[in-house]
Amino acid sequence: MPVQNKIINYGKQTIDEDDINAVIAALRSEYLTQGPSVEIFERDLADYCGAKYAVVFNNATSALQAAYHAAELSDGDEVITSPLTFAATSNAALWFHAKPVFADVEFLTGNIDFATLEKAISNKTRVLAPVDFAGNPADLDQIIDLARKKGLVVVEDACHALGAKYKGRMIGSLSDMTVFSFHPVKSITTGEGGALLTNNHKYYESAKRFRGHGIVRDGFAGLTHASWYYEMQTLGMNLRLTDFQSALGSSQLKKLPNFIDRRRIIAARYVEVFQKLPNLRVIQPNNLNESSWHLFVLVLEGSLATKRDQIFEELRKRGVWVQLHYIPVYKHPYYKKIGYVNELCPVAEKLSNRIFSLPIYPSLTNDDQNVVIDSVKDVLRKFS
Ligand SMILES: *Cc1c(COP(=O)(O)O)cnc(C)c1O
């Protein structure tokens, strides 16, 4: 067997003793699910983001579905989103027989391009679903303003952006609904997990009902019922997060500001080194100190632009486990099968062919970051 190089992944969770103790305490308690930790985590999240309500889910894909359900998405409605995202953003719309419409992205940021988004609006559009690519918030003022004028609902896929700010305001407090993920590579983790944040009571109630089979237990006007009484009022699912996961979530959330600080320090170092190299560009957020830096994405330019795959393989051979975020969603075989054509979004395609994501996570050591930097420099030199 060849000696296995140490692998430095592009993302990784940070779990400390206090996180472990929080989970143990929840496991020793009366409740494994539907206990007090769930509502505590929801309150913590809403407070942290400055939103009125939070509803936690078993993952962000479920939270996206709940958001589209709350927006009353149905047959033939259109959802405008970015092709440079994880497939769940648009998949969740397909489950409601709605049609994802992909607007192109900006070459500089990888975020949805506002002019293209505006042009994509039709009389069937119901939801705008911007994605905060790499942790850099999309152009939310313009998008929310447009949605107000046209009577559309903004569902922000902020799975990369828990802890990010937009013009001084916390992500999670701005769009009609904002969705976060707690997958291990995201800002904080609950193993699997997600949340929907909103300031709108109707969306909040709808999301909660959708999470729990559409069942309602109280608030029946004018009637008196026995205490066991409940009604299933709408069609729902079971998309609940457990108590021990919620306990982990609250524990992780306390450390989120430190996590983000560490990501910003790592990113600043990468930016400093890589912006000096030829034929290379950094996907720069609008504000270096407001991004949550979920991803650190490099773009190959000039003579390196066609060599991404070789560079990618060479880095992985050295244990630097770079990733691709993303293949434009409509290029996946399933999307082709349902009628999407290649070359739909030329800028997203161009980016997708030239980008790769470097390791960035709070526990990445300076030594490991040095290994990444030296490897990238070395490999780029080789292909120059
Ligand atoms: C991670 C992610 C999701 C899905 O999150 P899960 O919690 O794994 O369901 C959706 N959209 C984006 C942009 C993501 O990064």
XYZ file of C-alpha atoms in Angstrom, residues 59 65 70 97 109 111 119 143 148-149 155 186 194 213 254 262 273 304 307 315 320 344 359 381:
24
model
C -31.814 19.507 6.854
C -39.327 22.832 0.657
C -45.242 28.655 2.580
C -44.275 20.940 -9.951
C -18.726 37.183 -7.482
C -23.770 35.568 -7.360
C -35.196 39.924 -17.415
C -33.719 41.788 -5.245
C -41.961 44.094 -3.477
C -42.784 45.881 -6.724
C -36.556 32.770 -0.474
C -21.334 24.736 6.876
C -31.372 23.241 8.638
C -47.677 16.472 9.147
C -22.277 30.360 20.747
C -11.125 32.508 12.031
C -0.976 35.622 -1.333
C -4.218 28.656 -16.970
C -6.002 23.694 -17.222
C -3.564 19.271 -5.946
C -5.023 19.268 -0.905
C -28.201 28.304 -20.761
C -9.647 24.309 2.188
C 4.053 27.156 -11.687
